[in-house]
Coordinates of C-alpha atoms and ligand atoms in Angstrom, one line a residue:
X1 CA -58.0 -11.8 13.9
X2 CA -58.5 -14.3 11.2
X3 CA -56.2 -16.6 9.4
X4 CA -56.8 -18.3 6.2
X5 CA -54.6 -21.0 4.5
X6 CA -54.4 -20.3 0.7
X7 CA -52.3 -20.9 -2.7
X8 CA -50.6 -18.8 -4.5
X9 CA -48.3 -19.5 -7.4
X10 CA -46.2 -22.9 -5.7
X11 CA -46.5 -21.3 -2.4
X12 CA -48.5 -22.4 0.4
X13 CA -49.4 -18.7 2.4
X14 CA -50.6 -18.0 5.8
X15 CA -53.4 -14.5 6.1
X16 CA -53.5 -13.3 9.0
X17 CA -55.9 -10.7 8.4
X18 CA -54.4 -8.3 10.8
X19 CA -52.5 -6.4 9.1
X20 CA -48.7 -7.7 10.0
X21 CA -46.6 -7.9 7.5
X22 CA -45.3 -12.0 8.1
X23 CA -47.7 -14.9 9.7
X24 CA -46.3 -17.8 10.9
X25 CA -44.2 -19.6 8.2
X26 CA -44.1 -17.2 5.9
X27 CA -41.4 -15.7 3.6
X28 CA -40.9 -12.0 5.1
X29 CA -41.9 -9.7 3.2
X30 CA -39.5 -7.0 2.8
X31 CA -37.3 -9.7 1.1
X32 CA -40.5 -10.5 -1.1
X33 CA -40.8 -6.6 -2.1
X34 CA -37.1 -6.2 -2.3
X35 CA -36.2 -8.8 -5.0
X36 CA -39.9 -8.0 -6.7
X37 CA -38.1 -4.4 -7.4
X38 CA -35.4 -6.1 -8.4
X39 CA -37.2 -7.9 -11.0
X40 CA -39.0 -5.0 -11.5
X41 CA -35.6 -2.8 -12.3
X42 CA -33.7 -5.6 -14.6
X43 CA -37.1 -5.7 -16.6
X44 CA -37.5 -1.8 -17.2
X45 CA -33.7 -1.8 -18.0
X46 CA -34.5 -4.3 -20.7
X47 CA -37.3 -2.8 -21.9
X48 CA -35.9 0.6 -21.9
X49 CA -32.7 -0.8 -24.1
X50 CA -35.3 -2.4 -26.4
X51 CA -36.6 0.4 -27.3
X52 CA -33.7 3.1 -26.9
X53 CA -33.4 2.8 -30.6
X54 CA -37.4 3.0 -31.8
X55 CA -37.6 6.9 -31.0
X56 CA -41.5 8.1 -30.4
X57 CA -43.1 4.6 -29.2
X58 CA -43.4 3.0 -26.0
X59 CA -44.5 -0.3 -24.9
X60 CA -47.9 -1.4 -24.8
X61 CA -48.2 -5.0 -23.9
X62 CA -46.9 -8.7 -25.6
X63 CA -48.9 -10.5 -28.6
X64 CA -50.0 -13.7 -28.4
X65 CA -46.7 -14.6 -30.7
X66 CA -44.9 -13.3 -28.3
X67 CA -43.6 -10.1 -29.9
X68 CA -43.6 -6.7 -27.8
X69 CA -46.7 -4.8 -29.0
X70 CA -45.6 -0.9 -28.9
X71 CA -47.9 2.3 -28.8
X72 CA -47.6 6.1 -30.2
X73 CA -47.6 8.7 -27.1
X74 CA -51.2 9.2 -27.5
X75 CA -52.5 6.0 -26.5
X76 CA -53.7 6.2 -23.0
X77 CA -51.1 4.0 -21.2
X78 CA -48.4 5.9 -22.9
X79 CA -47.5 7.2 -19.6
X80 CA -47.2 4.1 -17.6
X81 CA -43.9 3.2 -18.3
X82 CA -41.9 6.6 -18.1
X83 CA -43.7 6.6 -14.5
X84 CA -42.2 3.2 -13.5
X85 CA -38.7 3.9 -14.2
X86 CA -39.2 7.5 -11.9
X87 CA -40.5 5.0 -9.6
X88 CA -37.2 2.8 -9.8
X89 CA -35.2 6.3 -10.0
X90 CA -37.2 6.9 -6.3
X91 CA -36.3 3.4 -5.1
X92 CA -32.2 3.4 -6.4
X93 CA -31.1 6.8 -6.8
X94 CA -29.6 5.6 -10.2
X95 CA -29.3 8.5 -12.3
X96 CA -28.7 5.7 -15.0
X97 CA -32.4 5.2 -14.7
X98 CA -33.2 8.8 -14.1
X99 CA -31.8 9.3 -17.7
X100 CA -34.1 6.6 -19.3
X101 CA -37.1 8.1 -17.3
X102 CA -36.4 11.7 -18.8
X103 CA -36.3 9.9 -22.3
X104 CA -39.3 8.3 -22.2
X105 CA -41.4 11.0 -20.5
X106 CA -39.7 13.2 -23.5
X107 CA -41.8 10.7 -25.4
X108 CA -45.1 12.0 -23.7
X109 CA -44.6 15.2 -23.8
X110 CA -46.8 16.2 -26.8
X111 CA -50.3 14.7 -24.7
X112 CA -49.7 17.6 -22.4
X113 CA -52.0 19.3 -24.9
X114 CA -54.5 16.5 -25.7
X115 CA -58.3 18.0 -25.1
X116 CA -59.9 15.0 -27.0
X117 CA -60.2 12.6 -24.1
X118 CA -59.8 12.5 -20.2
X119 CA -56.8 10.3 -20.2
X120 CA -54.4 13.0 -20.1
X121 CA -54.4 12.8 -16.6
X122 CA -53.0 9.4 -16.9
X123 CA -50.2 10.2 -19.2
X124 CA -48.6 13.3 -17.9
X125 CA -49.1 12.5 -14.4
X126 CA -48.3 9.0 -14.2
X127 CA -45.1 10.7 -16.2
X128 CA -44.0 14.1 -15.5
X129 CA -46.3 13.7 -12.2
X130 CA -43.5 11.7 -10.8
X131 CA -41.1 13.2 -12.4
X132 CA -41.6 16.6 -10.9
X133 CA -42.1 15.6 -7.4
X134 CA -38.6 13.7 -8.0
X135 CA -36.2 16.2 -9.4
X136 CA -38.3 19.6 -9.5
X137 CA -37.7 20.4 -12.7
X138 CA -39.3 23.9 -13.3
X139 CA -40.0 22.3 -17.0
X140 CA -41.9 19.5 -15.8
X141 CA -44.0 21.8 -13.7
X142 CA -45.2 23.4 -16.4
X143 CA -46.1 20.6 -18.6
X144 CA -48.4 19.6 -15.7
X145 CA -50.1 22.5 -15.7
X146 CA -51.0 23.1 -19.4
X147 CA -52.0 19.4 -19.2
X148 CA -54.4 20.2 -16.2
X149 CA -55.4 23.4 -18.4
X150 CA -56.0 20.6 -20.9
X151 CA -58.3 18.6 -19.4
X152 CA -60.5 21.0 -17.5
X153 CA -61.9 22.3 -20.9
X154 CA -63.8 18.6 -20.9
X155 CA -65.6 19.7 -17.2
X156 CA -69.8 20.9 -18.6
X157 CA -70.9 22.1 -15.8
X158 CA -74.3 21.7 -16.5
X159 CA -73.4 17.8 -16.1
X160 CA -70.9 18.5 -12.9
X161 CA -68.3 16.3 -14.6
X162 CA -65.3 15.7 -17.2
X163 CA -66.0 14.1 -20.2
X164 CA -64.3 11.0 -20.7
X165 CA -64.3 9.6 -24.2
X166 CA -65.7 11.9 -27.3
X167 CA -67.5 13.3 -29.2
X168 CA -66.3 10.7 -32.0
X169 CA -67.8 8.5 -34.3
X170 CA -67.0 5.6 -31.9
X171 CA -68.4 7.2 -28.7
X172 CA -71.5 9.1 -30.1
X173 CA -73.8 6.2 -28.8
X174 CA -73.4 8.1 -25.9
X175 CA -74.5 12.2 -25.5
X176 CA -72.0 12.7 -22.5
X177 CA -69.8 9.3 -21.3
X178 CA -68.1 9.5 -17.8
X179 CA -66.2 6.4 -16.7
X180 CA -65.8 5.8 -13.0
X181 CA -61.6 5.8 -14.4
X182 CA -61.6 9.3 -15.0
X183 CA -61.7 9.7 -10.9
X184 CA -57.7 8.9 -11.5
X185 CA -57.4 12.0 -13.6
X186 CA -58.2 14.0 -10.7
X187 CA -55.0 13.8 -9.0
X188 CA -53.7 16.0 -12.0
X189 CA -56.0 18.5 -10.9
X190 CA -55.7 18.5 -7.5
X191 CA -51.9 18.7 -7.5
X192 CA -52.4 21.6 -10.2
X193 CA -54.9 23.3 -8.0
X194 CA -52.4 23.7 -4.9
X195 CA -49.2 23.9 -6.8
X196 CA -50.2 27.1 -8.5
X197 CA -52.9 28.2 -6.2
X198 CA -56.0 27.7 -8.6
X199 CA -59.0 26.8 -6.6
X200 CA -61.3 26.7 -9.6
X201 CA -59.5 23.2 -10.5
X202 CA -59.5 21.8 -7.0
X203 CA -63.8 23.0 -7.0
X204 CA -64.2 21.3 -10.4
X205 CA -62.3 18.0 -9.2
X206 CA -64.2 18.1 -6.4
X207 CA -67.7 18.4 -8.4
X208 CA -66.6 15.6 -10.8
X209 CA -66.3 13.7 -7.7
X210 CA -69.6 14.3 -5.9
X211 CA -71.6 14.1 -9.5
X212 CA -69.9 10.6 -9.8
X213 CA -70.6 9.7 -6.0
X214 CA -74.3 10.9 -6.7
X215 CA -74.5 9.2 -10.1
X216 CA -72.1 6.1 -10.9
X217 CA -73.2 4.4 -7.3
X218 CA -74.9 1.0 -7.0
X219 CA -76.9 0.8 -3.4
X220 CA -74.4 -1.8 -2.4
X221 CA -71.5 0.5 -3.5
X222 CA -70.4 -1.3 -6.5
X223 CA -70.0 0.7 -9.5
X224 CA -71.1 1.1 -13.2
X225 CA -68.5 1.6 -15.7
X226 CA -69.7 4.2 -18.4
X227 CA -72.7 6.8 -16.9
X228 CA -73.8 8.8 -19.7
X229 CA -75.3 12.4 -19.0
X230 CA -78.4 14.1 -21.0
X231 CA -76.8 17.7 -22.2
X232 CA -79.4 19.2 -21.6
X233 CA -80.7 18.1 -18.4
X234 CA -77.4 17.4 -16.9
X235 CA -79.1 13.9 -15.3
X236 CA -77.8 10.5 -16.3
X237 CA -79.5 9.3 -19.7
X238 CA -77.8 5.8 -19.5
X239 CA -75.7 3.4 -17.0
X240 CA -73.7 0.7 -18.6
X241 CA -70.6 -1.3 -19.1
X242 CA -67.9 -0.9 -22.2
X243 CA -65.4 -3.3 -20.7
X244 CA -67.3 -5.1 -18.3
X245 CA -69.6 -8.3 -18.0
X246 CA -72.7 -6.8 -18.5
X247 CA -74.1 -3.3 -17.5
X248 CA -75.4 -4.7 -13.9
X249 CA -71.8 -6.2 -13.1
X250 CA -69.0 -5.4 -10.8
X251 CA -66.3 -5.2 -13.4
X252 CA -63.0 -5.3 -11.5
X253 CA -61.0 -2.7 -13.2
X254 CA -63.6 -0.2 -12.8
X255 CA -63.9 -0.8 -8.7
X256 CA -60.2 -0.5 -8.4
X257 CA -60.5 3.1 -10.2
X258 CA -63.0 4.1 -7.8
X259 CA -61.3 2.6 -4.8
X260 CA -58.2 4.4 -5.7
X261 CA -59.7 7.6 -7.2
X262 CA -61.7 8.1 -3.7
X263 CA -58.8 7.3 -1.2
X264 CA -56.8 9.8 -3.6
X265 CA -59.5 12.8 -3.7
X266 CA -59.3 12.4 0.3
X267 CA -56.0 12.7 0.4
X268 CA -55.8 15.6 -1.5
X269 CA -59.6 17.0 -0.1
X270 CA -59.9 15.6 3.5
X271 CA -63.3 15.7 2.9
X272 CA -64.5 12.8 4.6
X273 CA -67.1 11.7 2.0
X274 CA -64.7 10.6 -0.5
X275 CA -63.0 8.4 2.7
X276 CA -66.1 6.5 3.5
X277 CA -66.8 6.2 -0.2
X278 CA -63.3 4.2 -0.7
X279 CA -63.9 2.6 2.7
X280 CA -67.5 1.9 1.4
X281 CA -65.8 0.5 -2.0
X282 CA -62.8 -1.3 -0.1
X283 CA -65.2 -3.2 2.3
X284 CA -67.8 -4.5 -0.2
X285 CA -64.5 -5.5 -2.7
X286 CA -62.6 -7.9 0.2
X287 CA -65.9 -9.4 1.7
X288 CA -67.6 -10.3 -1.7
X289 CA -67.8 -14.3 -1.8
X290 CA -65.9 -13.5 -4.9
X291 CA -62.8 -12.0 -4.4
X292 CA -60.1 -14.9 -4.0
X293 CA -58.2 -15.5 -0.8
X294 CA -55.2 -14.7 -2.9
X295 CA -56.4 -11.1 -3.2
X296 CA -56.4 -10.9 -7.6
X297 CA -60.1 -10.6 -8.4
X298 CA -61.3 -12.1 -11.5
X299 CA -61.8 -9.8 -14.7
X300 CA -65.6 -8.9 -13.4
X301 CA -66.7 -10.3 -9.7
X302 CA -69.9 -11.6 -11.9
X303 CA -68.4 -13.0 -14.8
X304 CA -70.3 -16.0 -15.4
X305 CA -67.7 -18.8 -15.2
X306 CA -66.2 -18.2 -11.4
X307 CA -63.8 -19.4 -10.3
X308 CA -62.7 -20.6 -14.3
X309 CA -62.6 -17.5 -15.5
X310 CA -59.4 -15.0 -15.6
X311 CA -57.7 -13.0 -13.0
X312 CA -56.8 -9.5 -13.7
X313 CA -53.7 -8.6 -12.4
X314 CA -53.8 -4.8 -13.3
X315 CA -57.1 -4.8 -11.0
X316 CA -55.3 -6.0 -8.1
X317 CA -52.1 -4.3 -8.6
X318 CA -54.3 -1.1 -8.2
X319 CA -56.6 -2.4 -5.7
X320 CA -53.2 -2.8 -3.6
X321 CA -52.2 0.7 -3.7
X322 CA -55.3 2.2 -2.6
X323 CA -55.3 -0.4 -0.1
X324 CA -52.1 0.3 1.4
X325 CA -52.9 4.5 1.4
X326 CA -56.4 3.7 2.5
X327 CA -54.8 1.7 5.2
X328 CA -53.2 4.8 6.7
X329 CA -56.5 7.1 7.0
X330 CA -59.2 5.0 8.3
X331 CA -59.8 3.8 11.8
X332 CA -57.3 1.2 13.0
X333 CA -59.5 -2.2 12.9
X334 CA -60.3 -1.1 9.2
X335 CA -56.5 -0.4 8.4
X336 CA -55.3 -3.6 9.9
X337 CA -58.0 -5.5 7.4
X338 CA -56.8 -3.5 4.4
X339 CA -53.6 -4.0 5.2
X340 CA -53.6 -7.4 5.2
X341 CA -55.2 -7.9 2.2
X342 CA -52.8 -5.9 0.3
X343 CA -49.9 -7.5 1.8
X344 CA -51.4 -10.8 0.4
X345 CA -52.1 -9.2 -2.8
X346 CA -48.1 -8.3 -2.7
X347 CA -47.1 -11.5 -2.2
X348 CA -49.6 -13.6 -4.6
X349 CA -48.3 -10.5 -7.7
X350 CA -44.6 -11.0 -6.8
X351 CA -44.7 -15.0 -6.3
X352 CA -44.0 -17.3 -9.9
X353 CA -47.8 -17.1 -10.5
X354 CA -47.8 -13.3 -11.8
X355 CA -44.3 -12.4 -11.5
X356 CA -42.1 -12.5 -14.5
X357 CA -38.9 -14.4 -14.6
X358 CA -35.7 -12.1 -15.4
X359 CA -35.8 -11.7 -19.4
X360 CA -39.1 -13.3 -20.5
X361 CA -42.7 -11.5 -20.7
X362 CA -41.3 -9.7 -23.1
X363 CA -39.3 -7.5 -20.1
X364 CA -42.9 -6.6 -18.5
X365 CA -43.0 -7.2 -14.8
X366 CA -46.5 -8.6 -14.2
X367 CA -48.5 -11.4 -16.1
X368 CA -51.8 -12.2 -16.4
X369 CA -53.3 -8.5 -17.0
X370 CA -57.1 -8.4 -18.7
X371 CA -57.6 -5.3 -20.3
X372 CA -60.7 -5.8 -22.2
X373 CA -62.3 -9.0 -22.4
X374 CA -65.7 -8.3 -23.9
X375 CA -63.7 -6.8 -27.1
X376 CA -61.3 -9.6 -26.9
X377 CA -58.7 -6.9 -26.7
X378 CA -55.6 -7.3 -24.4
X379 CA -56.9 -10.7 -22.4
X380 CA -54.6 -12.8 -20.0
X381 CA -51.2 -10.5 -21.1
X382 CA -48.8 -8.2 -19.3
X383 CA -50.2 -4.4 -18.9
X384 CA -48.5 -1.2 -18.4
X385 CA -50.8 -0.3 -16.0
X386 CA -50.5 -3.5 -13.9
X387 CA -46.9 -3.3 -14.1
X388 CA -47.2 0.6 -13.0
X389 CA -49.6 0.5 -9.9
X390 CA -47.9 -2.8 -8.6
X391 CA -44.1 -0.9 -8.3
X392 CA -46.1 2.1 -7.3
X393 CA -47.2 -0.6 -4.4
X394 CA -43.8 -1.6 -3.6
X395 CA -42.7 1.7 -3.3
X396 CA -45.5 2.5 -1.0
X397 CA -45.0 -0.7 1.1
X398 CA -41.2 0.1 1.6
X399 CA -41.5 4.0 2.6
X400 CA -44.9 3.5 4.4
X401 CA -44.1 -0.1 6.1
X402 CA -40.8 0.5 7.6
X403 CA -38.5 -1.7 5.0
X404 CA -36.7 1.3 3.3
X405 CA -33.3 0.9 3.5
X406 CA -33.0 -2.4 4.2
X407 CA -32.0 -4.2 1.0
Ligands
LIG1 N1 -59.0 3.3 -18.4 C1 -59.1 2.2 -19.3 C2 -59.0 0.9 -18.7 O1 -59.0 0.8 -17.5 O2 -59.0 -0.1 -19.4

């Protein structure tokens, strides 16, 4: 067991590194995840009432004026939000907020038939994903599957993978781009696969996966963002970044995807290749001299100004997650160390630092959310997807953890 003093926010913290929940002196943290879902619900209600009246759009993030910036249901967080309030539906039984999660996934509907990019996978699982497994709406089951129908026409198999971005204008640097994301479209897939007994999606899910284990890999386990294939060959023709540091760099985002996507694909798989690929993933993210003691890594682990440059809160919102599911399958010394970091990662995300006071962040949850920093796109601002993965780790944390009904 370790222990390790460290700041987060105002608050003076004690790790212990073993995986229980409260150290000496600390806050307890079911009250911690408690009142963060409480934040997390008086937000989403105010959001939701914001936009009640602006049919079609959904948030996206806050300017730097501080008005809300919205998005049409085909951007690829459009299905963030709907998920969260499903979430809070999970967490109150509220059929208040059940309502406002069937309006807003009504919202997403149309992107079950989107075959231009992989991130339908995001937008109708995130959405009508949760939705489904919350009120079994025969409906909702269906948009799932022509979405999953969707998104297996981008799978070559002369490549082993599904397309991500393209062919456009804007992507046609590239013959064939995968982006270690598009590991989190798999879940789509997978849950397809079983729920309608069609192997050939869980055997292409699975292919994706082993093409990208073979292919987007770094010897040390870190990850490149974009791998682009040869169409002809079906080999790699390039390895770079789009949204991180530089091609060679650990851009945070991108290892949290992985780290999730794996733990995910052997949940679903229990092929133990994809568990020591997230263990692989997990271990090298919360031993690098870079990842803070507070558990939110900065924008890329090799971005050139550490420890000046940004966090990214969507990274360790997601990072958390997979920690806490990871947690459950791998060996008991391993789970007590991911454990622990996400716990801290819980507590730094719902303390002032990242944590939005009732009303302002323009009725997003989280702060400090980096979506694409060499584009100076979306940099130090509140993101769907931070906001999404860190109730989705609350949730997780209450049912998992033993502090359900206790609030
Ligand atoms: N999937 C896009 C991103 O992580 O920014």
């Amino acid at each position: 067991m370790r222990s390790l003093m460290i700041m987060t926010g105002c608050a003076m913290l004690l790790w212990t590194g073993d995986g229980r929940a409260d150290g000496p002196g600390e806050a307890p943290l079911r009250g911690i995840v408690n009142h963060a879902l409480d934040v997390a619900r008086m937000q989403s209600l105010a959001m939701a009432a914001t936009l009640n009246s602006r049919p079609g759009l959904l948030p996206r993030t806050l300017g730097k004026d501080g008005v809300l910036v919205t998005c049409a249901p085909d951007w690829w967080t459009s299905g963030f939000v709907p998920g969260v309030l499903w979430y809070l539906y999970e967490d109150t039984k509220d059929t208040a907020i059940a309502s406002l999660a069937r309006a807003f996934s009504a919202r997403v509907e149309s992107q079950k038939y989107v075959t231009g990019h992989h991130d339908v996978g995001f937008m109708i699982f995130c959405s009508f994903g949760n939705g489904y497994r919350l009120t079994h709406d025969p409906a909702y089951r269906e948009v799932i599957r022509t979405a999953a129908t969707s998104l297996s026409t981008r799978f070559d198999p002369r490549v082993g993978a599904i397309r991500s971005w393209g062919p456009s204008p804007s992507t046609n640097k590239w013959q064939y781009p995968v982006i270690i994301d598009n590991m989190m479209n798999l879940e789509l897939l997978e849950w397809t696969a079983k729920e309608f007994g069609l192997p050939a999606l869980d055997r292409l899910a699975r292919t994706h996966a082993n093409t990208t284990m073979r292919h987007h890999f770094r010897a040390d386990l870190s990850t490149y963002h974009v791998v682009s294939y040869d169409t002809l060959t079906g080999l790699p023709e390039q390895k770079q970044t789009h949204q991180g540091y530089s091609d060679g760099s650990m851009w945070a985002r991108g290892q949290a995807w992985g780290l999730y996507g794996y733990t995910m694909m052997f949940r679903e798989t229990g092929d133990t290749a994809y568990l020591h690929r997230a263990e692989g993933m997990a271990d090298l993210i919360i031993h690098h001299p870079h990842f803070p003691a507070d558990g939110i890594p900065y924008w890329d682990f090799d971005a050139p100004g550490i420890p000046d440059e940004l966090r990214d809160a969507s990274a360790g919102a997601i990072m958390c997650s997979a920690l806490l599911e990871l947690s459950r399958f791998t060996d008991p010394q391993r789970g007590a160390a991911y454990r622990g970091v996400a716990e801290t990662q819980l507590r730094t995300l719902a303390s002032p630092a990242y944590l939005a006071g009732e009303g302002t962040n323009g009725n997003f949850i989280l702060r400090h959310g980096v979506g694409h920093k060499p584009g100076n796109s979306e940099v130090d601002v509140p993101l769907t997807y931070a906001d999404y993965y860190f109730v989705e780790a609350l949730i997780r944390y209450k049912a998992w953890m033993g502090t359900g009904a206790q609030r």
